[in-house]
PDB file of C-alpha atoms and ligand atoms in Angstrom:
ATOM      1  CA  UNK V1019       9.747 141.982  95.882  1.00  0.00           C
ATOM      2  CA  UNK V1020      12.827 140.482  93.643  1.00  0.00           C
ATOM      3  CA  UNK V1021      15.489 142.842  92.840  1.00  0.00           C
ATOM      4  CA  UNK V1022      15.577 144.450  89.394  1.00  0.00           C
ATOM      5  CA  UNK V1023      18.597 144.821  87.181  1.00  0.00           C
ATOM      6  CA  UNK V1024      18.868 147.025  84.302  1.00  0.00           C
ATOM      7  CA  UNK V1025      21.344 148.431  82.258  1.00  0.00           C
ATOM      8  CA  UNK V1026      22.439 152.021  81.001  1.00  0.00           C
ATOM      9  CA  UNK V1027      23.927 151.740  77.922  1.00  0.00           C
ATOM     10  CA  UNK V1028      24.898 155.109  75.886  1.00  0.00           C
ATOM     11  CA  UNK V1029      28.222 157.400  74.930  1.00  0.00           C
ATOM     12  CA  UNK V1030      30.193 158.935  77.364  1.00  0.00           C
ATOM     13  CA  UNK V1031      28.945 161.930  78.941  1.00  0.00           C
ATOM     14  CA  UNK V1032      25.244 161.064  77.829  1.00  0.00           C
ATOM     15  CA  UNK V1033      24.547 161.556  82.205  1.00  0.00           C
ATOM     16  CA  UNK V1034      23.860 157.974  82.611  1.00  0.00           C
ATOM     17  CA  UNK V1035      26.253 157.925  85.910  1.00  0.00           C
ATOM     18  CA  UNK V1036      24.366 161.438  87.254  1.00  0.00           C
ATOM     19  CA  UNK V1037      20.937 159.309  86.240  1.00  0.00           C
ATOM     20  CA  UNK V1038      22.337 155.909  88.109  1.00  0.00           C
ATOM     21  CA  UNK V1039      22.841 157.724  91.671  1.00  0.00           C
ATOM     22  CA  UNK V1040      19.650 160.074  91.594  1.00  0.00           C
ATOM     23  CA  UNK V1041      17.945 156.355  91.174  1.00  0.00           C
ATOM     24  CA  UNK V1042      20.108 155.252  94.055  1.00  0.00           C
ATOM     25  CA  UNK V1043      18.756 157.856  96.428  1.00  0.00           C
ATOM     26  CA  UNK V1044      15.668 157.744  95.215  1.00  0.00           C
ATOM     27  CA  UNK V1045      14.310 154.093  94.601  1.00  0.00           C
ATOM     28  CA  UNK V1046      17.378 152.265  96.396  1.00  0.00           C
ATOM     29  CA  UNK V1047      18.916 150.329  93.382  1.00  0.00           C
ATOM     30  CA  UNK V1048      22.972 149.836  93.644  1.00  0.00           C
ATOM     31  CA  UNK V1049      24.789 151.694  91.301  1.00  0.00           C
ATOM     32  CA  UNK V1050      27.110 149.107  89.712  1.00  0.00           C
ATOM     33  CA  UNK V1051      29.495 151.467  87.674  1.00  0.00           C
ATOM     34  CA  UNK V1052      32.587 149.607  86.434  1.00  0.00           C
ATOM     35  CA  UNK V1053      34.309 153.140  85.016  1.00  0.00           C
ATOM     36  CA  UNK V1054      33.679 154.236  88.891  1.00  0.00           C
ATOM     37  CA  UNK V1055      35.226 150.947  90.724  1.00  0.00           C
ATOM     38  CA  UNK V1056      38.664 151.303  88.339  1.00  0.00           C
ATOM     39  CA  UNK V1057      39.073 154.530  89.495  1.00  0.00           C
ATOM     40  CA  UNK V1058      38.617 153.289  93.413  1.00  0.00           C
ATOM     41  CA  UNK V1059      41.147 150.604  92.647  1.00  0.00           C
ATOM     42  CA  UNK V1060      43.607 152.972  91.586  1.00  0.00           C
ATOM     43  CA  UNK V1061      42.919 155.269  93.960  1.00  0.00           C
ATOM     44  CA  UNK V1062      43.654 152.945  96.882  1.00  0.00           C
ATOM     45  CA  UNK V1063      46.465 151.277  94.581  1.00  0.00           C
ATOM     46  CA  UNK V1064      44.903 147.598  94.345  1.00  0.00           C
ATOM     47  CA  UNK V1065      47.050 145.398  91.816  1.00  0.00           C
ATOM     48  CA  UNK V1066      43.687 145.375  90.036  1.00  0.00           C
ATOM     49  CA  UNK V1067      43.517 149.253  89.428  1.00  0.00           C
ATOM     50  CA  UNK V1068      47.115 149.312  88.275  1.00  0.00           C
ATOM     51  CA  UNK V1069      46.422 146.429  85.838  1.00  0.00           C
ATOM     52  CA  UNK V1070      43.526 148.569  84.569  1.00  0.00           C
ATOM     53  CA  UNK V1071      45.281 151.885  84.637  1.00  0.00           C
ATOM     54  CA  UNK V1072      47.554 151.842  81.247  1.00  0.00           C
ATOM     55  CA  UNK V1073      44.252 150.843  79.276  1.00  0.00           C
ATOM     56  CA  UNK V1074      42.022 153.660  80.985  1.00  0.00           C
ATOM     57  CA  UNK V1075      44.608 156.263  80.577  1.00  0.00           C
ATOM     58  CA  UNK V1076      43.978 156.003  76.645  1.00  0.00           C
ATOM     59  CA  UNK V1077      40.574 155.601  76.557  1.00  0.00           C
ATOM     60  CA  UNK V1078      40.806 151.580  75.604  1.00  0.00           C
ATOM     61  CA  UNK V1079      38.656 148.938  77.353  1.00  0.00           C
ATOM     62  CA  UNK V1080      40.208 146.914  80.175  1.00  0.00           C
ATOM     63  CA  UNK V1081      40.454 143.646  79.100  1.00  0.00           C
ATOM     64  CA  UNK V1082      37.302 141.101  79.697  1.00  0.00           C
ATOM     65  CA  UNK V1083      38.516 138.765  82.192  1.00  0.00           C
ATOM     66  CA  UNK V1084      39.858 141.619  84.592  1.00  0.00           C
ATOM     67  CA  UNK V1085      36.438 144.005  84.078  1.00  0.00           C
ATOM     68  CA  UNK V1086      34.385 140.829  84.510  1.00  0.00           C
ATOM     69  CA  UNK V1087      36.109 139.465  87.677  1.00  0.00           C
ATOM     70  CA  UNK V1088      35.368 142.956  89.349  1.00  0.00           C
ATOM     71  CA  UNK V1089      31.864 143.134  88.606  1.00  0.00           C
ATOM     72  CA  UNK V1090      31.486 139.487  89.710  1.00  0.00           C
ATOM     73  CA  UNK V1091      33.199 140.598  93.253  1.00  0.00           C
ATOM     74  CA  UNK V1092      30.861 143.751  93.319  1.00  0.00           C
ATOM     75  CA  UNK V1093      28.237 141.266  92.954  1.00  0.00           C
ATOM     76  CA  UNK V1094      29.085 139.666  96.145  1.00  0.00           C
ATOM     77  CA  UNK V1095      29.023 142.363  98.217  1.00  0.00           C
ATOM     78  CA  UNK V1096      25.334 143.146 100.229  1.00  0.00           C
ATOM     79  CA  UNK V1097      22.751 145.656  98.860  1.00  0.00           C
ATOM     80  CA  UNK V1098      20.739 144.102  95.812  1.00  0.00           C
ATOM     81  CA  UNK V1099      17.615 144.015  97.786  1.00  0.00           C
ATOM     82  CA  UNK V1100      16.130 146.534  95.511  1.00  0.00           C
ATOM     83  CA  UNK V1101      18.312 145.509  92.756  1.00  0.00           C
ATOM     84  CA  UNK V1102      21.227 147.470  90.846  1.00  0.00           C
ATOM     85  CA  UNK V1103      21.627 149.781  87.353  1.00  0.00           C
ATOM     86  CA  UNK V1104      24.873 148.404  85.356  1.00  0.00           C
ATOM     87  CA  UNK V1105      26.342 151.851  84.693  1.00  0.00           C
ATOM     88  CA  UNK V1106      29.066 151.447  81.828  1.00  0.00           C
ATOM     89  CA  UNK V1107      29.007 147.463  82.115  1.00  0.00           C
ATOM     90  CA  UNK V1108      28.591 145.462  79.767  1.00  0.00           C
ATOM     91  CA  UNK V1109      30.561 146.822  77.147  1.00  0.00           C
ATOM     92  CA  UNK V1110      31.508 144.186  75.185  1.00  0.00           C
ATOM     93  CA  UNK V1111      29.449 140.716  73.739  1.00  0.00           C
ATOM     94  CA  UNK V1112      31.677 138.859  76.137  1.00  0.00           C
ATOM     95  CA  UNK V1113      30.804 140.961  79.420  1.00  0.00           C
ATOM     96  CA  UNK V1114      27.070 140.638  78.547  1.00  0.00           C
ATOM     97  CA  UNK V1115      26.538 136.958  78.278  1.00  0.00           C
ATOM     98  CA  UNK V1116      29.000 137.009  81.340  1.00  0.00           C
ATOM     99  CA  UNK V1117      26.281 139.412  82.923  1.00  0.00           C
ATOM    100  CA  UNK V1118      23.918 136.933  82.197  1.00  0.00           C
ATOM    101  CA  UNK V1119      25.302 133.919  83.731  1.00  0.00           C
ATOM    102  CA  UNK V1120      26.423 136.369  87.090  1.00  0.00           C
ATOM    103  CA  UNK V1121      22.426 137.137  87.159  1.00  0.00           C
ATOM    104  CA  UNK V1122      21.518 133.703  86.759  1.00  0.00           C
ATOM    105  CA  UNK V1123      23.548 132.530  89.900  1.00  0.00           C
ATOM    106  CA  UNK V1124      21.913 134.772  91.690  1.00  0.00           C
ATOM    107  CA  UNK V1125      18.889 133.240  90.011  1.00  0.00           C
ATOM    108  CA  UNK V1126      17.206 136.840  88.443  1.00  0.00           C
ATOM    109  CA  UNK V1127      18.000 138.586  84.998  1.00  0.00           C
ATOM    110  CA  UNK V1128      18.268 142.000  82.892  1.00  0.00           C
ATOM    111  CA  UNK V1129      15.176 143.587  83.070  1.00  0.00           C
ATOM    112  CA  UNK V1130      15.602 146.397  80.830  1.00  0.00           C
ATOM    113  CA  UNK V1131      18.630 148.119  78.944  1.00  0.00           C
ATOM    114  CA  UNK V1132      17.699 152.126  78.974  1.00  0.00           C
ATOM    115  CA  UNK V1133      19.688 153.029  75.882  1.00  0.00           C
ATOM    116  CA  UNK V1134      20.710 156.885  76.124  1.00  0.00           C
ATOM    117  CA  UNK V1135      20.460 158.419  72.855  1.00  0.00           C
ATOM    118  CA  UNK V1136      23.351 161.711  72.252  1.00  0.00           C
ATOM    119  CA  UNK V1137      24.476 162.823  69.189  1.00  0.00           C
ATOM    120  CA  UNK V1138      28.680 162.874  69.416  1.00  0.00           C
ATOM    121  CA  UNK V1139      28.963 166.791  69.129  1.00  0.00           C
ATOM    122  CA  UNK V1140      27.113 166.819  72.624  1.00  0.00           C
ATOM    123  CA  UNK V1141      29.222 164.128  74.003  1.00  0.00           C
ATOM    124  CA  UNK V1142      32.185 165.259  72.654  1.00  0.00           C
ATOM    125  CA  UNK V1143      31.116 168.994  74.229  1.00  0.00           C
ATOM    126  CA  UNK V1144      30.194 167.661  77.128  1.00  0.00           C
ATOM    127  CA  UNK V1145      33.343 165.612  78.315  1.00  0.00           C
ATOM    128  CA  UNK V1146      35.447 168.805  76.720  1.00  0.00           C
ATOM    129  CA  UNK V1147      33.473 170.702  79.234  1.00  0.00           C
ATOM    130  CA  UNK V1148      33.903 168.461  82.299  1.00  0.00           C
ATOM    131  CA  UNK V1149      35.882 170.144  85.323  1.00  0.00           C
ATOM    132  CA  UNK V1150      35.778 166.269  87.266  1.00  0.00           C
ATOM    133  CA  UNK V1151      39.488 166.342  86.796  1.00  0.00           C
ATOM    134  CA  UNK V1152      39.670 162.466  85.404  1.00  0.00           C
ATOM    135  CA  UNK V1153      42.469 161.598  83.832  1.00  0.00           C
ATOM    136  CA  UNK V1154      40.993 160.410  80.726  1.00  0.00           C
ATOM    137  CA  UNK V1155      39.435 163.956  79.979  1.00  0.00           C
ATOM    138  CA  UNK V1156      41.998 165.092  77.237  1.00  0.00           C
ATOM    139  CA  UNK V1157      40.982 165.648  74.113  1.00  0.00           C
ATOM    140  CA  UNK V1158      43.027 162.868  72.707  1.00  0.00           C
ATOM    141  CA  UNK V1159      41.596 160.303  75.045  1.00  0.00           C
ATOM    142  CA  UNK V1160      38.000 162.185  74.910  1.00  0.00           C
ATOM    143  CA  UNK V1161      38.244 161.393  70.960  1.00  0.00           C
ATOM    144  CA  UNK V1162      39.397 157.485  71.554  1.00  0.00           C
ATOM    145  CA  UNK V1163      36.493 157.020  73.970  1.00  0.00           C
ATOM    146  CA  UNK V1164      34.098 158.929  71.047  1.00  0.00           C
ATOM    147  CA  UNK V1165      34.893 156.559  67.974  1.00  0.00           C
ATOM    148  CA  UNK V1166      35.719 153.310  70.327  1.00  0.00           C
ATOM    149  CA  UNK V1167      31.281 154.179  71.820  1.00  0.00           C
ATOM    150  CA  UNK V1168      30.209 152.883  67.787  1.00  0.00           C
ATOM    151  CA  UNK V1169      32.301 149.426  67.908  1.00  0.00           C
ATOM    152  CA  UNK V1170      31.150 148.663  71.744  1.00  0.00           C
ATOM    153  CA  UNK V1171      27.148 149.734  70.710  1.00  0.00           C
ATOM    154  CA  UNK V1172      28.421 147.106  67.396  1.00  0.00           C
ATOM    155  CA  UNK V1173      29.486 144.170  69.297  1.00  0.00           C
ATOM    156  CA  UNK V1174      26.748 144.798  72.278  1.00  0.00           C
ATOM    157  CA  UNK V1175      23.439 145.858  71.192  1.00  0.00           C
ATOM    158  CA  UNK V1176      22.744 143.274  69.082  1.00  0.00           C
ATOM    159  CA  UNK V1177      23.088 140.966  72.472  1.00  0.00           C
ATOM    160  CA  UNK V1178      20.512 142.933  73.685  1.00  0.00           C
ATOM    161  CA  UNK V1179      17.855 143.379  70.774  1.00  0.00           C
ATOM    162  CA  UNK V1180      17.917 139.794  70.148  1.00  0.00           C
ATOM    163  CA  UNK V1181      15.432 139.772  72.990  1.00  0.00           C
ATOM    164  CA  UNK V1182      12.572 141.617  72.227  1.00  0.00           C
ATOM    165  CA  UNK V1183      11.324 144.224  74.126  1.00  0.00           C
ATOM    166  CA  UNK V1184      14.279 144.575  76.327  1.00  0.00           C
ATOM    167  CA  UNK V1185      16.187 147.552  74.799  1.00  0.00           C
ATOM    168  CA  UNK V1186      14.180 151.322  75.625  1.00  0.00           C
ATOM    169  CA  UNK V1187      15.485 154.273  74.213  1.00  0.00           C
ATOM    170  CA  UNK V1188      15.497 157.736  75.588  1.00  0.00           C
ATOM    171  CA  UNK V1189      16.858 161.043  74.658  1.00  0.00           C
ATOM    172  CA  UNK V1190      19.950 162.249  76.470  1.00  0.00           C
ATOM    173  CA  UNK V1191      20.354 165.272  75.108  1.00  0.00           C
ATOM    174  CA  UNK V1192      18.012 167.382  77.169  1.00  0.00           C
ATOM    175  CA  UNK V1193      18.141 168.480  81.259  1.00  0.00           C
ATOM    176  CA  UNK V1194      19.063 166.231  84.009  1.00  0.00           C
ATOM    177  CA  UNK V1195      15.122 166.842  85.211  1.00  0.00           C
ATOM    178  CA  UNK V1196      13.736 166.063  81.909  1.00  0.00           C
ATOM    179  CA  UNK V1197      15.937 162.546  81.139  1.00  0.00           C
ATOM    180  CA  UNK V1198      15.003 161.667  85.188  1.00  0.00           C
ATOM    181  CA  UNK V1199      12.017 161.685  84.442  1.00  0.00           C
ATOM    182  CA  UNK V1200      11.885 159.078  81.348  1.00  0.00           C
ATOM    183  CA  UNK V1201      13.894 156.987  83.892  1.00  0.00           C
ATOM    184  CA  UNK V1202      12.364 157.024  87.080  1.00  0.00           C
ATOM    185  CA  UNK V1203       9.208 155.947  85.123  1.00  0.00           C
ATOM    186  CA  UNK V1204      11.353 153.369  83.081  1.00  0.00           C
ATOM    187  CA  UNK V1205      12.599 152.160  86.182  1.00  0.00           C
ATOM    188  CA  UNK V1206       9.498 151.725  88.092  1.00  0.00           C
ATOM    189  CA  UNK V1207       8.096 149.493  84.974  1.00  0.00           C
ATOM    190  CA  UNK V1208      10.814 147.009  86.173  1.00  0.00           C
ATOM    191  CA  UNK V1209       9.625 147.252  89.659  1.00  0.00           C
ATOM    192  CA  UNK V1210       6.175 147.087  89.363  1.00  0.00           C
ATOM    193  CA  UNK V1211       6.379 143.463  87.454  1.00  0.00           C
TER     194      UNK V1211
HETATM  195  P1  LIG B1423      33.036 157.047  80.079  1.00  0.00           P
HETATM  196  O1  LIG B1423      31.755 156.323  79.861  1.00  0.00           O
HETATM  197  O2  LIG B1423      32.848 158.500  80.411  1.00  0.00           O
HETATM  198  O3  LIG B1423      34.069 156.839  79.012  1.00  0.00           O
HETATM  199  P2  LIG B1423      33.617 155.304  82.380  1.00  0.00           P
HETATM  200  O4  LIG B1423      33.786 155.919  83.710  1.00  0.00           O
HETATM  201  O5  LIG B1423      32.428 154.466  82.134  1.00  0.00           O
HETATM  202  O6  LIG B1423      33.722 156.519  81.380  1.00  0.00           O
HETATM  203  O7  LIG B1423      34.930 154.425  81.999  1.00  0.00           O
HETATM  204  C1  LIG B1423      36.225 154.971  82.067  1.00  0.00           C
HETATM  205  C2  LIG B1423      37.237 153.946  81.537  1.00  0.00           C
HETATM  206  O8  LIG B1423      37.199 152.743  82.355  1.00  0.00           O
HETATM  207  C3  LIG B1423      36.983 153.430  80.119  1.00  0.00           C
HETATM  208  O9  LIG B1423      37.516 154.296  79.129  1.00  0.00           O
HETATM  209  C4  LIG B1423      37.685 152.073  80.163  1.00  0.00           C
HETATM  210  O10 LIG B1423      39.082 152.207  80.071  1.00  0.00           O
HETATM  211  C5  LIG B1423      37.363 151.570  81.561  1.00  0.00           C
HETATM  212  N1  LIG B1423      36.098 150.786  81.584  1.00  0.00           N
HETATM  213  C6  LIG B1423      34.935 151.148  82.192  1.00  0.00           C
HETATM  214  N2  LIG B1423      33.998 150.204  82.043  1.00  0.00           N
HETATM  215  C7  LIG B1423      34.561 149.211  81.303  1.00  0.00           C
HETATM  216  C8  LIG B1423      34.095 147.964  80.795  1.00  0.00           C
HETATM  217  N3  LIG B1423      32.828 147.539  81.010  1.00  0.00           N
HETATM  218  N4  LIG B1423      34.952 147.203  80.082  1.00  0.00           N
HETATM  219  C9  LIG B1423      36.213 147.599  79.861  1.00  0.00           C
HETATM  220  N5  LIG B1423      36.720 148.771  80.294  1.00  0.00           N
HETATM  221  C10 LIG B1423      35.906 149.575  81.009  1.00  0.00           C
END
């Protein structure tokens, strides 16, 4: 079977990490989560995670090249067989047609982009009520990462809805059970092709 690669694209907080590893355990895809990997380069100090940490301390984007390098070495690394869910990648125009040339290498695409749908009081309740201890959970930063979620779906979606078909909505605002559900069977579309 040839690996499948799709996206989850939505606000922060709107569970598409939580949704990304129960797909993991379950079906076997990589979770590719590029908020995730900054925070293991800082964590073990790499010069990467300290370039990234002044622009993930206030909530801004890290810039292109560094974010795109990353995912290309995650890329490397073994266990696509199944395939992979981009979790918080691509965020920008830039990153996605870079996505699309990484993919292409590797001679496969973007088979869907699951777009989590949350209104911003949810998100913005939701972060306010996370006990993760991140460093970017302050209400300052919270509210940076809120208004900066309408220019990245701006300069990204249309990327993605120029190719019809590709972009599925679902709605995020409901239990962890209830959204699986909606993506296990989105999921298993892209499988069963
Ligand atoms: P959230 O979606 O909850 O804001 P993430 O864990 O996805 O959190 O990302 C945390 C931070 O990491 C972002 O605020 C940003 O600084 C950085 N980051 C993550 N993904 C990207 C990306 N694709 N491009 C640029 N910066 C990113």
């Amino acid at each position: 079977m040839k690996p499948v690669f799709i996206i989850f694209f939505g606000p922060p907080g709107c569970g598409k990490g939580t949704q990304a590893k129960k797909i993991k355990d379950d079906l076997g895809l990589e979770q590719v989560s590029t908020g995730e990997l900054f925070r293991k380069h800082l964590n073990e100090q790499t010069s990467l995670g300290l370039q990234a940490q002044e622009y993930m301390a206030r909530g801004a984007l890290v810039p292109d090249e560094i974010t795109i390098g990353m995912v290309r070495e995650r890329l490397k690394e073994a266990g696509y067989e199944q395939g992979a869910i981009f979790d918080g990648f691509p965020r920008t125009a830039q990153q996605a047609e870079a996505l699309d040339r990484l993919l292409a290498e590797m001679d496969s695409d973007i088979c869907m982009v699951i777009d989590f749908h949350l209104p911003i009081e949810i998100s913005r309740q939701r972060l306010m009520a996370r006990q993760e201890g991140r460093a970017d959970d302050k209400p300052e930063v919270i509210e940076k990462r809120l208004s900066d979620h309408a220019r990245v779906e701006a300069d990204v979606m249309p990327h993605f809805r120029a190719q019809s078909g590709l972009v599925r909505t679902l709605d995020a605002n409901r239990t962890v059970d209830e959204i699986y559900q909606d993506v296990v069977a989105l999921v298993r579309e892209c499988m069963d092709q």
